[in-house]
Amino acid sequence: MSTSSNAVAKPASAGEIQGRNQFYAARYQAACDVPLQTVQVAGSLADAPQLEAIFTDTLGYQFTLNANGDAYLQLAIKEWNEKMLLMTNSDVTIAMNGADITGTKITNQQCPDLKGEIYHINTHEWGSYVLHIHGQPNQSVSVRIVKEVVAVK
């Protein structure tokens, strides 16, 4: 079942957390291993297009939320029907208009020391999508994104 980013998505149940950690173990581990680059992100939706990041296989950013506890990161998605795993701090929430969030706040058991939670995100078309991260004012946040499935070549 897909959950629109505009709806309030409930956190995953214990069974869902366990099941997804088993099924996606290699991809969840890949999210743990994404190196972080310290960046300045937009503090408003209007400024997000100025700092667009191109998502291909992985993306890893560390940044500080603004005084209102918000950050906006515009992602350029190059594939139709892109499915991504996004890992971020357990004490923040995310939204991405135009995309479906099909798994929410799933504790990543592959790297418990990072205290990260996974979101499963599906974009339907290629184009730009704005990721909105909300937490505490001036909070340090990390975002690691990997493809949900790696194509076999």
PDB file of C-alpha atoms in Angstrom:
ATOM      1  CA  MET A   1       0.000   0.000   0.000  1.00  0.00           C
ATOM      2  CA  SER A   2       1.408   3.375  -0.984  1.00  0.00           C
ATOM      3  CA  THR A   3       1.262   6.337   1.315  1.00  0.00           C
ATOM      4  CA  SER A   4       1.278   9.763  -0.278  1.00  0.00           C
ATOM      5  CA  SER A   5       3.788  12.161   1.185  1.00  0.00           C
ATOM      6  CA  ASN A   6       0.900  14.528   1.908  1.00  0.00           C
ATOM      7  CA  ALA A   7      -0.752  11.984   4.215  1.00  0.00           C
ATOM      8  CA  VAL A   8       0.407  11.188   7.706  1.00  0.00           C
ATOM      9  CA  ALA A   9       2.221   7.872   7.450  1.00  0.00           C
ATOM     10  CA  LYS A  10       2.285   5.728  10.536  1.00  0.00           C
ATOM     11  CA  PRO A  11       5.601   4.209  11.644  1.00  0.00           C
ATOM     12  CA  ALA A  12       6.321   0.617  10.729  1.00  0.00           C
ATOM     13  CA  SER A  13       5.217  -2.191  13.024  1.00  0.00           C
ATOM     14  CA  ALA A  14       7.781  -4.450  14.713  1.00  0.00           C
ATOM     15  CA  GLY A  15       6.961  -7.224  12.242  1.00  0.00           C
ATOM     16  CA  GLU A  16       7.385  -4.927   9.250  1.00  0.00           C
ATOM     17  CA  ILE A  17      10.715  -3.648  10.602  1.00  0.00           C
ATOM     18  CA  GLN A  18      11.995  -7.200  11.043  1.00  0.00           C
ATOM     19  CA  GLY A  19      10.687  -8.392   7.679  1.00  0.00           C
ATOM     20  CA  ARG A  20      12.086  -5.475   5.691  1.00  0.00           C
ATOM     21  CA  ASN A  21      15.454  -5.731   7.461  1.00  0.00           C
ATOM     22  CA  GLN A  22      15.675  -9.370   6.399  1.00  0.00           C
ATOM     23  CA  PHE A  23      14.466  -8.870   2.825  1.00  0.00           C
ATOM     24  CA  TYR A  24      16.503  -5.712   2.127  1.00  0.00           C
ATOM     25  CA  ALA A  25      19.522  -6.561   4.312  1.00  0.00           C
ATOM     26  CA  ALA A  26      22.097  -5.886   1.569  1.00  0.00           C
ATOM     27  CA  ARG A  27      20.470  -2.591   0.510  1.00  0.00           C
ATOM     28  CA  TYR A  28      20.031  -1.437   4.124  1.00  0.00           C
ATOM     29  CA  GLN A  29      23.733  -2.196   4.670  1.00  0.00           C
ATOM     30  CA  ALA A  30      24.541  -0.228   1.507  1.00  0.00           C
ATOM     31  CA  ALA A  31      22.692   2.759   3.018  1.00  0.00           C
ATOM     32  CA  CYS A  32      24.851   2.459   6.146  1.00  0.00           C
ATOM     33  CA  ASP A  33      27.993   2.570   4.014  1.00  0.00           C
ATOM     34  CA  VAL A  34      27.198   5.707   1.965  1.00  0.00           C
ATOM     35  CA  PRO A  35      29.863   8.351   2.713  1.00  0.00           C
ATOM     36  CA  LEU A  36      28.567  11.736   3.809  1.00  0.00           C
ATOM     37  CA  GLN A  37      29.449  15.069   2.266  1.00  0.00           C
ATOM     38  CA  THR A  38      28.836  18.181   4.377  1.00  0.00           C
ATOM     39  CA  VAL A  39      26.635  20.588   2.427  1.00  0.00           C
ATOM     40  CA  GLN A  40      24.521  23.699   2.860  1.00  0.00           C
ATOM     41  CA  VAL A  41      20.892  22.914   1.990  1.00  0.00           C
ATOM     42  CA  ALA A  42      17.971  25.230   1.345  1.00  0.00           C
ATOM     43  CA  GLY A  43      16.025  26.552   4.292  1.00  0.00           C
ATOM     44  CA  SER A  44      12.874  27.125   2.240  1.00  0.00           C
ATOM     45  CA  LEU A  45      10.943  25.461  -0.530  1.00  0.00           C
ATOM     46  CA  ALA A  46      11.540  28.485  -2.775  1.00  0.00           C
ATOM     47  CA  ASP A  47      15.331  28.125  -2.446  1.00  0.00           C
ATOM     48  CA  ALA A  48      15.454  24.347  -3.035  1.00  0.00           C
ATOM     49  CA  PRO A  49      15.898  24.512  -6.855  1.00  0.00           C
ATOM     50  CA  GLN A  50      19.161  26.441  -6.419  1.00  0.00           C
ATOM     51  CA  LEU A  51      20.788  23.431  -4.748  1.00  0.00           C
ATOM     52  CA  GLU A  52      19.614  20.497  -6.869  1.00  0.00           C
ATOM     53  CA  ALA A  53      21.388  17.161  -6.352  1.00  0.00           C
ATOM     54  CA  ILE A  54      21.389  14.509  -9.077  1.00  0.00           C
ATOM     55  CA  PHE A  55      20.496  11.046  -7.795  1.00  0.00           C
ATOM     56  CA  THR A  56      21.975   8.167  -9.753  1.00  0.00           C
ATOM     57  CA  ASP A  57      23.019   5.312  -7.420  1.00  0.00           C
ATOM     58  CA  THR A  58      23.854   6.812  -4.019  1.00  0.00           C
ATOM     59  CA  LEU A  59      23.747  10.172  -2.308  1.00  0.00           C
ATOM     60  CA  GLY A  60      24.991  11.094   1.167  1.00  0.00           C
ATOM     61  CA  TYR A  61      24.709  14.491   2.835  1.00  0.00           C
ATOM     62  CA  GLN A  62      25.272  15.927   6.301  1.00  0.00           C
ATOM     63  CA  PHE A  63      23.745  19.335   7.042  1.00  0.00           C
ATOM     64  CA  THR A  64      22.080  21.493   9.688  1.00  0.00           C
ATOM     65  CA  LEU A  65      18.359  22.254   9.781  1.00  0.00           C
ATOM     66  CA  ASN A  66      17.377  25.933   9.879  1.00  0.00           C
ATOM     67  CA  ALA A  67      16.052  27.803  12.928  1.00  0.00           C
ATOM     68  CA  ASN A  68      12.565  26.415  12.241  1.00  0.00           C
ATOM     69  CA  GLY A  69      13.864  22.842  12.076  1.00  0.00           C
ATOM     70  CA  ASP A  70      13.485  22.537   8.293  1.00  0.00           C
ATOM     71  CA  ALA A  71      15.676  21.742   5.304  1.00  0.00           C
ATOM     72  CA  TYR A  72      14.811  21.263   1.651  1.00  0.00           C
ATOM     73  CA  LEU A  73      16.822  19.286  -0.855  1.00  0.00           C
ATOM     74  CA  GLN A  74      15.796  19.112  -4.491  1.00  0.00           C
ATOM     75  CA  LEU A  75      16.617  15.780  -6.088  1.00  0.00           C
ATOM     76  CA  ALA A  76      16.922  15.331  -9.840  1.00  0.00           C
ATOM     77  CA  ILE A  77      15.626  11.840 -10.573  1.00  0.00           C
ATOM     78  CA  LYS A  78      16.806  10.456 -13.908  1.00  0.00           C
ATOM     79  CA  GLU A  79      14.801   7.197 -14.059  1.00  0.00           C
ATOM     80  CA  TRP A  80      11.105   6.443 -14.464  1.00  0.00           C
ATOM     81  CA  ASN A  81       9.608   4.655 -11.474  1.00  0.00           C
ATOM     82  CA  GLU A  82      12.723   5.128  -9.318  1.00  0.00           C
ATOM     83  CA  LYS A  83      12.579   3.245  -6.032  1.00  0.00           C
ATOM     84  CA  MET A  84      14.908   4.507  -3.322  1.00  0.00           C
ATOM     85  CA  LEU A  85      15.797   3.801   0.279  1.00  0.00           C
ATOM     86  CA  LEU A  86      16.442   6.938   2.291  1.00  0.00           C
ATOM     87  CA  MET A  87      18.089   6.627   5.705  1.00  0.00           C
ATOM     88  CA  THR A  88      18.071   9.576   8.079  1.00  0.00           C
ATOM     89  CA  ASN A  89      18.062  10.408  11.795  1.00  0.00           C
ATOM     90  CA  SER A  90      15.375   8.642  13.811  1.00  0.00           C
ATOM     91  CA  ASP A  91      14.172  11.928  15.314  1.00  0.00           C
ATOM     92  CA  VAL A  92      13.254  13.685  12.046  1.00  0.00           C
ATOM     93  CA  THR A  93      10.438  13.277   9.543  1.00  0.00           C
ATOM     94  CA  ILE A  94      10.547  13.525   5.778  1.00  0.00           C
ATOM     95  CA  ALA A  95       8.094  14.272   2.985  1.00  0.00           C
ATOM     96  CA  MET A  96       8.472  14.345  -0.781  1.00  0.00           C
ATOM     97  CA  ASN A  97       5.573  15.765  -2.784  1.00  0.00           C
ATOM     98  CA  GLY A  98       4.769  13.830  -5.935  1.00  0.00           C
ATOM     99  CA  ALA A  99       6.338  10.639  -4.624  1.00  0.00           C
ATOM    100  CA  ASP A 100       4.903   7.718  -2.679  1.00  0.00           C
ATOM    101  CA  ILE A 101       6.410   6.797   0.657  1.00  0.00           C
ATOM    102  CA  THR A 102       5.803   3.061   0.876  1.00  0.00           C
ATOM    103  CA  GLY A 103       7.694   2.372   4.112  1.00  0.00           C
ATOM    104  CA  THR A 104       8.153   4.770   7.006  1.00  0.00           C
ATOM    105  CA  LYS A 105      10.525   5.003   9.957  1.00  0.00           C
ATOM    106  CA  ILE A 106      11.931   1.481   9.642  1.00  0.00           C
ATOM    107  CA  THR A 107      14.803   1.032  12.082  1.00  0.00           C
ATOM    108  CA  ASN A 108      17.897   0.026  10.106  1.00  0.00           C
ATOM    109  CA  GLN A 109      19.155  -2.981  12.066  1.00  0.00           C
ATOM    110  CA  GLN A 110      22.196  -3.353   9.779  1.00  0.00           C
ATOM    111  CA  CYS A 111      23.986  -0.445  11.499  1.00  0.00           C
ATOM    112  CA  PRO A 112      22.369   0.196  14.909  1.00  0.00           C
ATOM    113  CA  ASP A 113      25.217   2.518  15.944  1.00  0.00           C
ATOM    114  CA  LEU A 114      24.022   5.088  13.347  1.00  0.00           C
ATOM    115  CA  LYS A 115      20.479   5.066  14.816  1.00  0.00           C
ATOM    116  CA  GLY A 116      19.048   5.521  11.332  1.00  0.00           C
ATOM    117  CA  GLU A 117      15.557   4.965  10.055  1.00  0.00           C
ATOM    118  CA  ILE A 118      14.702   3.960   6.508  1.00  0.00           C
ATOM    119  CA  TYR A 119      11.986   5.364   4.273  1.00  0.00           C
ATOM    120  CA  HIS A 120      11.048   3.528   1.069  1.00  0.00           C
ATOM    121  CA  ILE A 121      10.293   6.122  -1.631  1.00  0.00           C
ATOM    122  CA  ASN A 122       8.901   5.620  -5.121  1.00  0.00           C
ATOM    123  CA  THR A 123       8.991   8.393  -7.716  1.00  0.00           C
ATOM    124  CA  HIS A 124       6.858   7.727 -10.765  1.00  0.00           C
ATOM    125  CA  GLU A 125       8.534   9.906 -13.379  1.00  0.00           C
ATOM    126  CA  TRP A 126      11.938  11.392 -13.998  1.00  0.00           C
ATOM    127  CA  GLY A 127      12.227  15.024 -12.929  1.00  0.00           C
ATOM    128  CA  SER A 128      12.779  17.113  -9.831  1.00  0.00           C
ATOM    129  CA  TYR A 129      11.384  16.221  -6.413  1.00  0.00           C
ATOM    130  CA  VAL A 130      11.839  18.278  -3.253  1.00  0.00           C
ATOM    131  CA  LEU A 131      12.715  16.365  -0.110  1.00  0.00           C
ATOM    132  CA  HIS A 132      11.534  18.174   3.037  1.00  0.00           C
ATOM    133  CA  ILE A 133      13.259  17.199   6.282  1.00  0.00           C
ATOM    134  CA  HIS A 134      11.808  18.404   9.589  1.00  0.00           C
ATOM    135  CA  GLY A 135      13.286  18.094  13.050  1.00  0.00           C
ATOM    136  CA  GLN A 136      14.546  20.311  15.847  1.00  0.00           C
ATOM    137  CA  PRO A 137      15.845  23.836  15.158  1.00  0.00           C
ATOM    138  CA  ASN A 138      19.527  23.836  14.125  1.00  0.00           C
ATOM    139  CA  GLN A 139      19.708  20.033  14.364  1.00  0.00           C
ATOM    140  CA  SER A 140      22.509  18.176  12.605  1.00  0.00           C
ATOM    141  CA  VAL A 141      21.032  15.663  10.139  1.00  0.00           C
ATOM    142  CA  SER A 142      22.392  13.056   7.758  1.00  0.00           C
ATOM    143  CA  VAL A 143      20.610  11.716   4.685  1.00  0.00           C
ATOM    144  CA  ARG A 144      21.815   8.614   2.848  1.00  0.00           C
ATOM    145  CA  ILE A 145      19.981   7.463  -0.269  1.00  0.00           C
ATOM    146  CA  VAL A 146      20.497   4.259  -2.267  1.00  0.00           C
ATOM    147  CA  LYS A 147      18.497   2.473  -4.943  1.00  0.00           C
ATOM    148  CA  GLU A 148      16.046  -0.022  -3.465  1.00  0.00           C
ATOM    149  CA  VAL A 149      17.077  -2.655  -5.986  1.00  0.00           C
ATOM    150  CA  VAL A 150      20.307  -2.858  -7.967  1.00  0.00           C
ATOM    151  CA  ALA A 151      19.865  -3.985 -11.571  1.00  0.00           C
ATOM    152  CA  VAL A 152      21.768  -7.141 -12.505  1.00  0.00           C
ATOM    153  CA  LYS A 153      24.070  -6.539 -15.449  1.00  0.00           C
TER     154      LYS A 153
END
